[in-house]
């Protein structure tokens, strides 16, 4: 059953050239919003010919490709190898730029528990807990993220029919309950490092992320 979705409107939009550490560059139309449910400063990045992609989807054509990406300061900015967040963000921009679509940058650090708490969870992981166990040991939810603001941004931009670039089934389930037509979920690539193997295995086993570690020799 769909939940009533509070309305949001575009506040500002501006063109921003993007450049990643490996030299890949793209141009994005960056949107801020009024009326987001949690009052935080979430952003939408329109990459490639995003407007044409949204128009095609609204007319019954292929769904617009969308990546809901949760903020990760350590991975996105500093290149931490403890997660796969930075490589997923880089991959998303390139994959979405070709057909056109949206990257939603959601201020939900540490699966919603915040930056300091995420670092506390890292310390617990160093003592043997996995990423979900560590959150619970801190008295927090295993995953506290709520995708209401993502749905609000999509509706405000006219993106009611989408394909999600995500390994996480919970994102699709929440967005569907919020009235977004999620036509399909498109997995990201496997971004494995020696430091994040346990993290990826926990996401696959505990939260049904579509991560296939069996292909790793």
PDB file of N, CA, C and O in Angstrom, residues 1-71:
ATOM      1  N   UNK A   1       0.839  -1.187   0.000  1.00  0.00           N
ATOM      2  CA  UNK A   1       0.000   0.000   0.000  1.00  0.00           C
ATOM      3  C   UNK A   1       0.878   1.242   0.000  1.00  0.00           C
ATOM      4  O   UNK A   1       1.834   1.329   0.766  1.00  0.00           O
ATOM      5  N   UNK A   2       0.551   2.212  -0.862  1.00  0.00           N
ATOM      6  CA  UNK A   2       1.324   3.437  -0.960  1.00  0.00           C
ATOM      7  C   UNK A   2       1.062   4.342   0.238  1.00  0.00           C
ATOM      8  O   UNK A   2      -0.047   4.404   0.758  1.00  0.00           O
ATOM      9  N   UNK A   3       2.111   5.032   0.684  1.00  0.00           N
ATOM     10  CA  UNK A   3       1.973   6.025   1.742  1.00  0.00           C
ATOM     11  C   UNK A   3       1.796   7.398   1.117  1.00  0.00           C
ATOM     12  O   UNK A   3       2.327   7.689   0.051  1.00  0.00           O
ATOM     13  N   UNK A   4       1.045   8.290   1.805  1.00  0.00           N
ATOM     14  CA  UNK A   4       0.901   9.663   1.336  1.00  0.00           C
ATOM     15  C   UNK A   4       2.272  10.332   1.354  1.00  0.00           C
ATOM     16  O   UNK A   4       3.025  10.220   2.333  1.00  0.00           O
ATOM     17  N   UNK A   5       2.595  11.022   0.285  1.00  0.00           N
ATOM     18  CA  UNK A   5       3.917  11.620   0.135  1.00  0.00           C
ATOM     19  C   UNK A   5       3.808  13.137   0.255  1.00  0.00           C
ATOM     20  O   UNK A   5       3.095  13.771  -0.526  1.00  0.00           O
ATOM     21  N   UNK A   6       4.499  13.734   1.229  1.00  0.00           N
ATOM     22  CA  UNK A   6       4.489  15.199   1.307  1.00  0.00           C
ATOM     23  C   UNK A   6       5.083  15.796   0.028  1.00  0.00           C
ATOM     24  O   UNK A   6       6.022  15.250  -0.551  1.00  0.00           O
ATOM     25  N   UNK A   7       4.542  16.907  -0.410  1.00  0.00           N
ATOM     26  CA  UNK A   7       5.029  17.511  -1.652  1.00  0.00           C
ATOM     27  C   UNK A   7       6.322  18.274  -1.402  1.00  0.00           C
ATOM     28  O   UNK A   7       6.554  18.822  -0.323  1.00  0.00           O
ATOM     29  N   UNK A   8       7.184  18.276  -2.398  1.00  0.00           N
ATOM     30  CA  UNK A   8       8.413  19.060  -2.387  1.00  0.00           C
ATOM     31  C   UNK A   8       8.511  19.781  -3.725  1.00  0.00           C
ATOM     32  O   UNK A   8       7.936  19.341  -4.724  1.00  0.00           O
ATOM     33  N   UNK A   9       9.229  20.882  -3.743  1.00  0.00           N
ATOM     34  CA  UNK A   9       9.411  21.665  -4.963  1.00  0.00           C
ATOM     35  C   UNK A   9      10.883  21.973  -5.162  1.00  0.00           C
ATOM     36  O   UNK A   9      11.669  21.978  -4.197  1.00  0.00           O
ATOM     37  N   UNK A  10      11.251  22.220  -6.405  1.00  0.00           N
ATOM     38  CA  UNK A  10      12.634  22.594  -6.703  1.00  0.00           C
ATOM     39  C   UNK A  10      12.912  23.989  -6.153  1.00  0.00           C
ATOM     40  O   UNK A  10      12.144  24.931  -6.367  1.00  0.00           O
ATOM     41  N   UNK A  11      14.000  24.123  -5.437  1.00  0.00           N
ATOM     42  CA  UNK A  11      14.418  25.396  -4.827  1.00  0.00           C
ATOM     43  C   UNK A  11      15.395  26.143  -5.729  1.00  0.00           C
ATOM     44  O   UNK A  11      15.215  27.314  -6.023  1.00  0.00           O
ATOM     45  N   UNK A  12      16.434  25.445  -6.154  1.00  0.00           N
ATOM     46  CA  UNK A  12      17.477  26.015  -7.013  1.00  0.00           C
ATOM     47  C   UNK A  12      17.964  24.934  -7.948  1.00  0.00           C
ATOM     48  O   UNK A  12      17.999  23.768  -7.588  1.00  0.00           O
ATOM     49  N   UNK A  13      18.363  25.330  -9.160  1.00  0.00           N
ATOM     50  CA  UNK A  13      19.051  24.398 -10.051  1.00  0.00           C
ATOM     51  C   UNK A  13      20.202  25.122 -10.730  1.00  0.00           C
ATOM     52  O   UNK A  13      20.097  26.290 -11.098  1.00  0.00           O
ATOM     53  N   UNK A  14      21.308  24.412 -10.848  1.00  0.00           N
ATOM     54  CA  UNK A  14      22.522  25.022 -11.393  1.00  0.00           C
ATOM     55  C   UNK A  14      23.360  23.936 -12.057  1.00  0.00           C
ATOM     56  O   UNK A  14      23.339  22.773 -11.639  1.00  0.00           O
ATOM     57  N   UNK A  15      24.063  24.299 -13.104  1.00  0.00           N
ATOM     58  CA  UNK A  15      24.929  23.350 -13.810  1.00  0.00           C
ATOM     59  C   UNK A  15      26.299  23.308 -13.146  1.00  0.00           C
ATOM     60  O   UNK A  15      26.906  24.348 -12.882  1.00  0.00           O
ATOM     61  N   UNK A  16      26.778  22.084 -12.877  1.00  0.00           N
ATOM     62  CA  UNK A  16      28.057  21.887 -12.193  1.00  0.00           C
ATOM     63  C   UNK A  16      28.885  20.871 -12.971  1.00  0.00           C
ATOM     64  O   UNK A  16      28.422  19.744 -13.204  1.00  0.00           O
ATOM     65  N   UNK A  17      30.104  21.241 -13.405  1.00  0.00           N
ATOM     66  CA  UNK A  17      30.982  20.238 -14.005  1.00  0.00           C
ATOM     67  C   UNK A  17      31.572  19.346 -12.921  1.00  0.00           C
ATOM     68  O   UNK A  17      31.997  19.828 -11.871  1.00  0.00           O
ATOM     69  N   UNK A  18      31.576  18.028 -13.169  1.00  0.00           N
ATOM     70  CA  UNK A  18      32.085  17.050 -12.211  1.00  0.00           C
ATOM     71  C   UNK A  18      33.373  16.439 -12.743  1.00  0.00           C
ATOM     72  O   UNK A  18      33.516  16.222 -13.945  1.00  0.00           O
ATOM     73  N   UNK A  19      34.297  16.129 -11.836  1.00  0.00           N
ATOM     74  CA  UNK A  19      35.520  15.424 -12.230  1.00  0.00           C
ATOM     75  C   UNK A  19      35.923  14.495 -11.091  1.00  0.00           C
ATOM     76  O   UNK A  19      36.048  14.924  -9.947  1.00  0.00           O
ATOM     77  N   UNK A  20      36.134  13.218 -11.421  1.00  0.00           N
ATOM     78  CA  UNK A  20      36.485  12.219 -10.420  1.00  0.00           C
ATOM     79  C   UNK A  20      37.992  11.995 -10.393  1.00  0.00           C
ATOM     80  O   UNK A  20      38.718  12.440 -11.281  1.00  0.00           O
ATOM     81  N   UNK A  21      38.463  11.296  -9.370  1.00  0.00           N
ATOM     82  CA  UNK A  21      39.907  11.163  -9.136  1.00  0.00           C
ATOM     83  C   UNK A  21      40.623  10.440 -10.264  1.00  0.00           C
ATOM     84  O   UNK A  21      41.821  10.635 -10.462  1.00  0.00           O
ATOM     85  N   UNK A  22      39.902   9.587 -11.022  1.00  0.00           N
ATOM     86  CA  UNK A  22      40.539   8.884 -12.136  1.00  0.00           C
ATOM     87  C   UNK A  22      40.497   9.685 -13.431  1.00  0.00           C
ATOM     88  O   UNK A  22      40.911   9.200 -14.487  1.00  0.00           O
ATOM     89  N   UNK A  23      39.989  10.907 -13.366  1.00  0.00           N
ATOM     90  CA  UNK A  23      39.949  11.775 -14.531  1.00  0.00           C
ATOM     91  C   UNK A  23      38.615  11.801 -15.259  1.00  0.00           C
ATOM     92  O   UNK A  23      38.412  12.642 -16.143  1.00  0.00           O
ATOM     93  N   UNK A  24      37.703  10.888 -14.923  1.00  0.00           N
ATOM     94  CA  UNK A  24      36.404  10.893 -15.593  1.00  0.00           C
ATOM     95  C   UNK A  24      35.654  12.186 -15.265  1.00  0.00           C
ATOM     96  O   UNK A  24      35.616  12.622 -14.117  1.00  0.00           O
ATOM     97  N   UNK A  25      35.071  12.801 -16.305  1.00  0.00           N
ATOM     98  CA  UNK A  25      34.380  14.067 -16.129  1.00  0.00           C
ATOM     99  C   UNK A  25      32.978  13.989 -16.725  1.00  0.00           C
ATOM    100  O   UNK A  25      32.728  13.263 -17.690  1.00  0.00           O
ATOM    101  N   UNK A  26      32.065  14.719 -16.135  1.00  0.00           N
ATOM    102  CA  UNK A  26      30.692  14.805 -16.623  1.00  0.00           C
ATOM    103  C   UNK A  26      30.134  16.152 -16.182  1.00  0.00           C
ATOM    104  O   UNK A  26      30.719  16.841 -15.346  1.00  0.00           O
ATOM    105  N   UNK A  27      29.021  16.517 -16.772  1.00  0.00           N
ATOM    106  CA  UNK A  27      28.320  17.734 -16.366  1.00  0.00           C
ATOM    107  C   UNK A  27      26.975  17.344 -15.782  1.00  0.00           C
ATOM    108  O   UNK A  27      26.277  16.484 -16.321  1.00  0.00           O
ATOM    109  N   UNK A  28      26.619  17.974 -14.675  1.00  0.00           N
ATOM    110  CA  UNK A  28      25.357  17.656 -14.002  1.00  0.00           C
ATOM    111  C   UNK A  28      24.544  18.926 -13.775  1.00  0.00           C
ATOM    112  O   UNK A  28      25.099  20.012 -13.568  1.00  0.00           O
ATOM    113  N   UNK A  29      23.235  18.764 -13.825  1.00  0.00           N
ATOM    114  CA  UNK A  29      22.313  19.805 -13.392  1.00  0.00           C
ATOM    115  C   UNK A  29      21.941  19.449 -11.964  1.00  0.00           C
ATOM    116  O   UNK A  29      21.352  18.387 -11.710  1.00  0.00           O
ATOM    117  N   UNK A  30      22.311  20.302 -11.009  1.00  0.00           N
ATOM    118  CA  UNK A  30      22.154  19.987  -9.595  1.00  0.00           C
ATOM    119  C   UNK A  30      20.944  20.739  -9.045  1.00  0.00           C
ATOM    120  O   UNK A  30      20.819  21.952  -9.227  1.00  0.00           O
ATOM    121  N   UNK A  31      20.074  19.997  -8.360  1.00  0.00           N
ATOM    122  CA  UNK A  31      18.834  20.539  -7.836  1.00  0.00           C
ATOM    123  C   UNK A  31      18.829  20.499  -6.316  1.00  0.00           C
ATOM    124  O   UNK A  31      19.178  19.481  -5.711  1.00  0.00           O
ATOM    125  N   UNK A  32      18.396  21.587  -5.698  1.00  0.00           N
ATOM    126  CA  UNK A  32      18.036  21.591  -4.284  1.00  0.00           C
ATOM    127  C   UNK A  32      16.519  21.751  -4.189  1.00  0.00           C
ATOM    128  O   UNK A  32      15.861  22.067  -5.194  1.00  0.00           O
ATOM    129  N   UNK A  33      15.974  21.551  -2.985  1.00  0.00           N
ATOM    130  CA  UNK A  33      14.521  21.423  -2.857  1.00  0.00           C
ATOM    131  C   UNK A  33      13.983  22.139  -1.628  1.00  0.00           C
ATOM    132  O   UNK A  33      14.673  22.275  -0.611  1.00  0.00           O
ATOM    133  N   UNK A  34      12.750  22.582  -1.737  1.00  0.00           N
ATOM    134  CA  UNK A  34      11.948  23.010  -0.598  1.00  0.00           C
ATOM    135  C   UNK A  34      11.038  21.859  -0.174  1.00  0.00           C
ATOM    136  O   UNK A  34      10.540  21.116  -1.024  1.00  0.00           O
ATOM    137  N   UNK A  35      10.797  21.724   1.120  1.00  0.00           N
ATOM    138  CA  UNK A  35       9.763  20.823   1.611  1.00  0.00           C
ATOM    139  C   UNK A  35      10.171  19.385   1.810  1.00  0.00           C
ATOM    140  O   UNK A  35       9.293  18.513   1.986  1.00  0.00           O
ATOM    141  N   UNK A  36      11.468  19.071   1.817  1.00  0.00           N
ATOM    142  CA  UNK A  36      11.878  17.689   2.054  1.00  0.00           C
ATOM    143  C   UNK A  36      11.547  17.282   3.483  1.00  0.00           C
ATOM    144  O   UNK A  36      11.729  18.048   4.435  1.00  0.00           O
ATOM    145  N   UNK A  37      11.083  16.064   3.644  1.00  0.00           N
ATOM    146  CA  UNK A  37      10.437  15.648   4.883  1.00  0.00           C
ATOM    147  C   UNK A  37      11.337  15.733   6.111  1.00  0.00           C
ATOM    148  O   UNK A  37      10.861  16.023   7.206  1.00  0.00           O
ATOM    149  N   UNK A  38      12.634  15.479   5.952  1.00  0.00           N
ATOM    150  CA  UNK A  38      13.507  15.476   7.126  1.00  0.00           C
ATOM    151  C   UNK A  38      14.267  16.786   7.311  1.00  0.00           C
ATOM    152  O   UNK A  38      15.061  16.923   8.248  1.00  0.00           O
ATOM    153  N   UNK A  39      14.061  17.762   6.419  1.00  0.00           N
ATOM    154  CA  UNK A  39      14.701  19.065   6.558  1.00  0.00           C
ATOM    155  C   UNK A  39      16.183  19.097   6.222  1.00  0.00           C
ATOM    156  O   UNK A  39      16.830  20.135   6.400  1.00  0.00           O
ATOM    157  N   UNK A  40      16.730  18.006   5.720  1.00  0.00           N
ATOM    158  CA  UNK A  40      18.157  17.973   5.381  1.00  0.00           C
ATOM    159  C   UNK A  40      18.388  18.455   3.948  1.00  0.00           C
ATOM    160  O   UNK A  40      17.457  18.557   3.155  1.00  0.00           O
ATOM    161  N   UNK A  41      19.654  18.720   3.622  1.00  0.00           N
ATOM    162  CA  UNK A  41      20.015  19.287   2.325  1.00  0.00           C
ATOM    163  C   UNK A  41      20.409  18.188   1.338  1.00  0.00           C
ATOM    164  O   UNK A  41      21.567  18.022   0.970  1.00  0.00           O
ATOM    165  N   UNK A  42      19.420  17.418   0.886  1.00  0.00           N
ATOM    166  CA  UNK A  42      19.627  16.388  -0.116  1.00  0.00           C
ATOM    167  C   UNK A  42      19.673  17.036  -1.503  1.00  0.00           C
ATOM    168  O   UNK A  42      19.058  18.084  -1.734  1.00  0.00           O
ATOM    169  N   UNK A  43      20.352  16.375  -2.437  1.00  0.00           N
ATOM    170  CA  UNK A  43      20.520  16.916  -3.783  1.00  0.00           C
ATOM    171  C   UNK A  43      20.150  15.870  -4.830  1.00  0.00           C
ATOM    172  O   UNK A  43      20.316  14.675  -4.613  1.00  0.00           O
ATOM    173  N   UNK A  44      19.698  16.349  -5.984  1.00  0.00           N
ATOM    174  CA  UNK A  44      19.521  15.502  -7.166  1.00  0.00           C
ATOM    175  C   UNK A  44      20.448  16.008  -8.255  1.00  0.00           C
ATOM    176  O   UNK A  44      20.536  17.218  -8.489  1.00  0.00           O
ATOM    177  N   UNK A  45      21.146  15.089  -8.908  1.00  0.00           N
ATOM    178  CA  UNK A  45      22.043  15.408 -10.010  1.00  0.00           C
ATOM    179  C   UNK A  45      21.446  14.842 -11.294  1.00  0.00           C
ATOM    180  O   UNK A  45      21.317  13.620 -11.435  1.00  0.00           O
ATOM    181  N   UNK A  46      21.071  15.701 -12.212  1.00  0.00           N
ATOM    182  CA  UNK A  46      20.647  15.251 -13.528  1.00  0.00           C
ATOM    183  C   UNK A  46      21.862  15.138 -14.432  1.00  0.00           C
ATOM    184  O   UNK A  46      22.551  16.136 -14.673  1.00  0.00           O
ATOM    185  N   UNK A  47      22.166  13.917 -14.899  1.00  0.00           N
ATOM    186  CA  UNK A  47      23.355  13.711 -15.732  1.00  0.00           C
ATOM    187  C   UNK A  47      22.941  13.196 -17.107  1.00  0.00           C
ATOM    188  O   UNK A  47      21.907  12.546 -17.265  1.00  0.00           O
ATOM    189  N   UNK A  48      23.777  13.503 -18.107  1.00  0.00           N
ATOM    190  CA  UNK A  48      23.415  13.176 -19.480  1.00  0.00           C
ATOM    191  C   UNK A  48      22.183  13.976 -19.878  1.00  0.00           C
ATOM    192  O   UNK A  48      21.865  15.015 -19.295  1.00  0.00           O
ATOM    193  N   UNK A  49      21.454  13.486 -20.863  1.00  0.00           N
ATOM    194  CA  UNK A  49      20.221  14.162 -21.271  1.00  0.00           C
ATOM    195  C   UNK A  49      19.089  13.666 -20.376  1.00  0.00           C
ATOM    196  O   UNK A  49      18.198  12.926 -20.790  1.00  0.00           O
ATOM    197  N   UNK A  50      19.163  14.089 -19.125  1.00  0.00           N
ATOM    198  CA  UNK A  50      18.250  13.598 -18.096  1.00  0.00           C
ATOM    199  C   UNK A  50      16.802  13.968 -18.401  1.00  0.00           C
ATOM    200  O   UNK A  50      15.900  13.171 -18.162  1.00  0.00           O
ATOM    201  N   UNK A  51      16.573  15.167 -18.941  1.00  0.00           N
ATOM    202  CA  UNK A  51      15.200  15.579 -19.198  1.00  0.00           C
ATOM    203  C   UNK A  51      14.559  14.720 -20.276  1.00  0.00           C
ATOM    204  O   UNK A  51      13.400  14.312 -20.160  1.00  0.00           O
ATOM    205  N   UNK A  52      15.312  14.397 -21.328  1.00  0.00           N
ATOM    206  CA  UNK A  52      14.783  13.520 -22.376  1.00  0.00           C
ATOM    207  C   UNK A  52      14.478  12.139 -21.807  1.00  0.00           C
ATOM    208  O   UNK A  52      13.469  11.512 -22.174  1.00  0.00           O
ATOM    209  N   UNK A  53      15.333  11.657 -20.903  1.00  0.00           N
ATOM    210  CA  UNK A  53      15.100  10.344 -20.289  1.00  0.00           C
ATOM    211  C   UNK A  53      13.818  10.352 -19.464  1.00  0.00           C
ATOM    212  O   UNK A  53      13.030   9.401 -19.510  1.00  0.00           O
ATOM    213  N   UNK A  54      13.594  11.412 -18.721  1.00  0.00           N
ATOM    214  CA  UNK A  54      12.366  11.502 -17.926  1.00  0.00           C
ATOM    215  C   UNK A  54      11.139  11.619 -18.829  1.00  0.00           C
ATOM    216  O   UNK A  54      10.091  11.018 -18.548  1.00  0.00           O
ATOM    217  N   UNK A  55      11.273  12.376 -19.918  1.00  0.00           N
ATOM    218  CA  UNK A  55      10.144  12.524 -20.845  1.00  0.00           C
ATOM    219  C   UNK A  55       9.798  11.190 -21.497  1.00  0.00           C
ATOM    220  O   UNK A  55       8.611  10.854 -21.651  1.00  0.00           O
ATOM    221  N   UNK A  56      10.828  10.417 -21.894  1.00  0.00           N
ATOM    222  CA  UNK A  56      10.576   9.107 -22.505  1.00  0.00           C
ATOM    223  C   UNK A  56       9.859   8.180 -21.523  1.00  0.00           C
ATOM    224  O   UNK A  56       8.929   7.456 -21.889  1.00  0.00           O
ATOM    225  N   UNK A  57      10.304   8.203 -20.275  1.00  0.00           N
ATOM    226  CA  UNK A  57       9.686   7.346 -19.269  1.00  0.00           C
ATOM    227  C   UNK A  57       8.231   7.741 -19.031  1.00  0.00           C
ATOM    228  O   UNK A  57       7.352   6.880 -18.918  1.00  0.00           O
ATOM    229  N   UNK A  58       7.973   9.036 -18.960  1.00  0.00           N
ATOM    230  CA  UNK A  58       6.600   9.502 -18.717  1.00  0.00           C
ATOM    231  C   UNK A  58       5.680   9.133 -19.869  1.00  0.00           C
ATOM    232  O   UNK A  58       4.472   8.937 -19.676  1.00  0.00           O
ATOM    233  N   UNK A  59       6.242   9.027 -21.090  1.00  0.00           N
ATOM    234  CA  UNK A  59       5.447   8.688 -22.275  1.00  0.00           C
ATOM    235  C   UNK A  59       5.301   7.184 -22.467  1.00  0.00           C
ATOM    236  O   UNK A  59       4.761   6.728 -23.472  1.00  0.00           O
ATOM    237  N   UNK A  60       5.791   6.390 -21.511  1.00  0.00           N
ATOM    238  CA  UNK A  60       5.667   4.938 -21.598  1.00  0.00           C
ATOM    239  C   UNK A  60       6.872   4.243 -22.174  1.00  0.00           C
ATOM    240  O   UNK A  60       6.847   3.020 -22.368  1.00  0.00           O
ATOM    241  N   UNK A  61       7.960   4.986 -22.420  1.00  0.00           N
ATOM    242  CA  UNK A  61       9.188   4.389 -22.926  1.00  0.00           C
ATOM    243  C   UNK A  61      10.020   3.789 -21.808  1.00  0.00           C
ATOM    244  O   UNK A  61       9.505   3.521 -20.711  1.00  0.00           O
ATOM    245  N   UNK A  62      11.300   3.570 -22.052  1.00  0.00           N
ATOM    246  CA  UNK A  62      12.155   2.968 -21.021  1.00  0.00           C
ATOM    247  C   UNK A  62      12.164   3.807 -19.751  1.00  0.00           C
ATOM    248  O   UNK A  62      12.158   5.043 -19.816  1.00  0.00           O
ATOM    249  N   UNK A  63      12.162   3.170 -18.606  1.00  0.00           N
ATOM    250  CA  UNK A  63      12.201   3.938 -17.358  1.00  0.00           C
ATOM    251  C   UNK A  63      13.519   4.691 -17.221  1.00  0.00           C
ATOM    252  O   UNK A  63      14.558   4.244 -17.705  1.00  0.00           O
ATOM    253  N   UNK A  64      13.469   5.841 -16.572  1.00  0.00           N
ATOM    254  CA  UNK A  64      14.683   6.628 -16.354  1.00  0.00           C
ATOM    255  C   UNK A  64      15.573   5.924 -15.331  1.00  0.00           C
ATOM    256  O   UNK A  64      15.094   5.435 -14.302  1.00  0.00           O
ATOM    257  N   UNK A  65      16.874   5.871 -15.604  1.00  0.00           N
ATOM    258  CA  UNK A  65      17.820   5.236 -14.698  1.00  0.00           C
ATOM    259  C   UNK A  65      18.149   6.190 -13.558  1.00  0.00           C
ATOM    260  O   UNK A  65      18.532   7.344 -13.783  1.00  0.00           O
ATOM    261  N   UNK A  66      18.006   5.699 -12.325  1.00  0.00           N
ATOM    262  CA  UNK A  66      18.181   6.524 -11.127  1.00  0.00           C
ATOM    263  C   UNK A  66      19.045   5.779 -10.125  1.00  0.00           C
ATOM    264  O   UNK A  66      18.834   4.588  -9.874  1.00  0.00           O
ATOM    265  N   UNK A  67      19.987   6.491  -9.544  1.00  0.00           N
ATOM    266  CA  UNK A  67      20.815   5.942  -8.464  1.00  0.00           C
ATOM    267  C   UNK A  67      20.526   6.702  -7.174  1.00  0.00           C
ATOM    268  O   UNK A  67      20.908   7.859  -7.041  1.00  0.00           O
ATOM    269  N   UNK A  68      19.823   6.101  -6.196  1.00  0.00           N
ATOM    270  CA  UNK A  68      19.731   6.712  -4.872  1.00  0.00           C
ATOM    271  C   UNK A  68      21.002   6.357  -4.096  1.00  0.00           C
ATOM    272  O   UNK A  68      21.217   5.199  -3.755  1.00  0.00           O
ATOM    273  N   UNK A  69      21.848   7.352  -3.846  1.00  0.00           N
ATOM    274  CA  UNK A  69      23.165   7.106  -3.252  1.00  0.00           C
ATOM    275  C   UNK A  69      23.241   7.771  -1.889  1.00  0.00           C
ATOM    276  O   UNK A  69      23.093   8.986  -1.771  1.00  0.00           O
ATOM    277  N   UNK A  70      23.480   6.979  -0.857  1.00  0.00           N
ATOM    278  CA  UNK A  70      23.597   7.519   0.493  1.00  0.00           C
ATOM    279  C   UNK A  70      25.001   8.076   0.717  1.00  0.00           C
ATOM    280  O   UNK A  70      25.999   7.424   0.418  1.00  0.00           O
ATOM    281  N   UNK A  71      25.029   9.267   1.261  1.00  0.00           N
ATOM    282  CA  UNK A  71      26.290   9.966   1.521  1.00  0.00           C
ATOM    283  C   UNK A  71      27.260   9.090   2.301  1.00  0.00           C
ATOM    284  O   UNK A  71      26.881   8.401   3.254  1.00  0.00           O
TER     285      UNK A  71
END
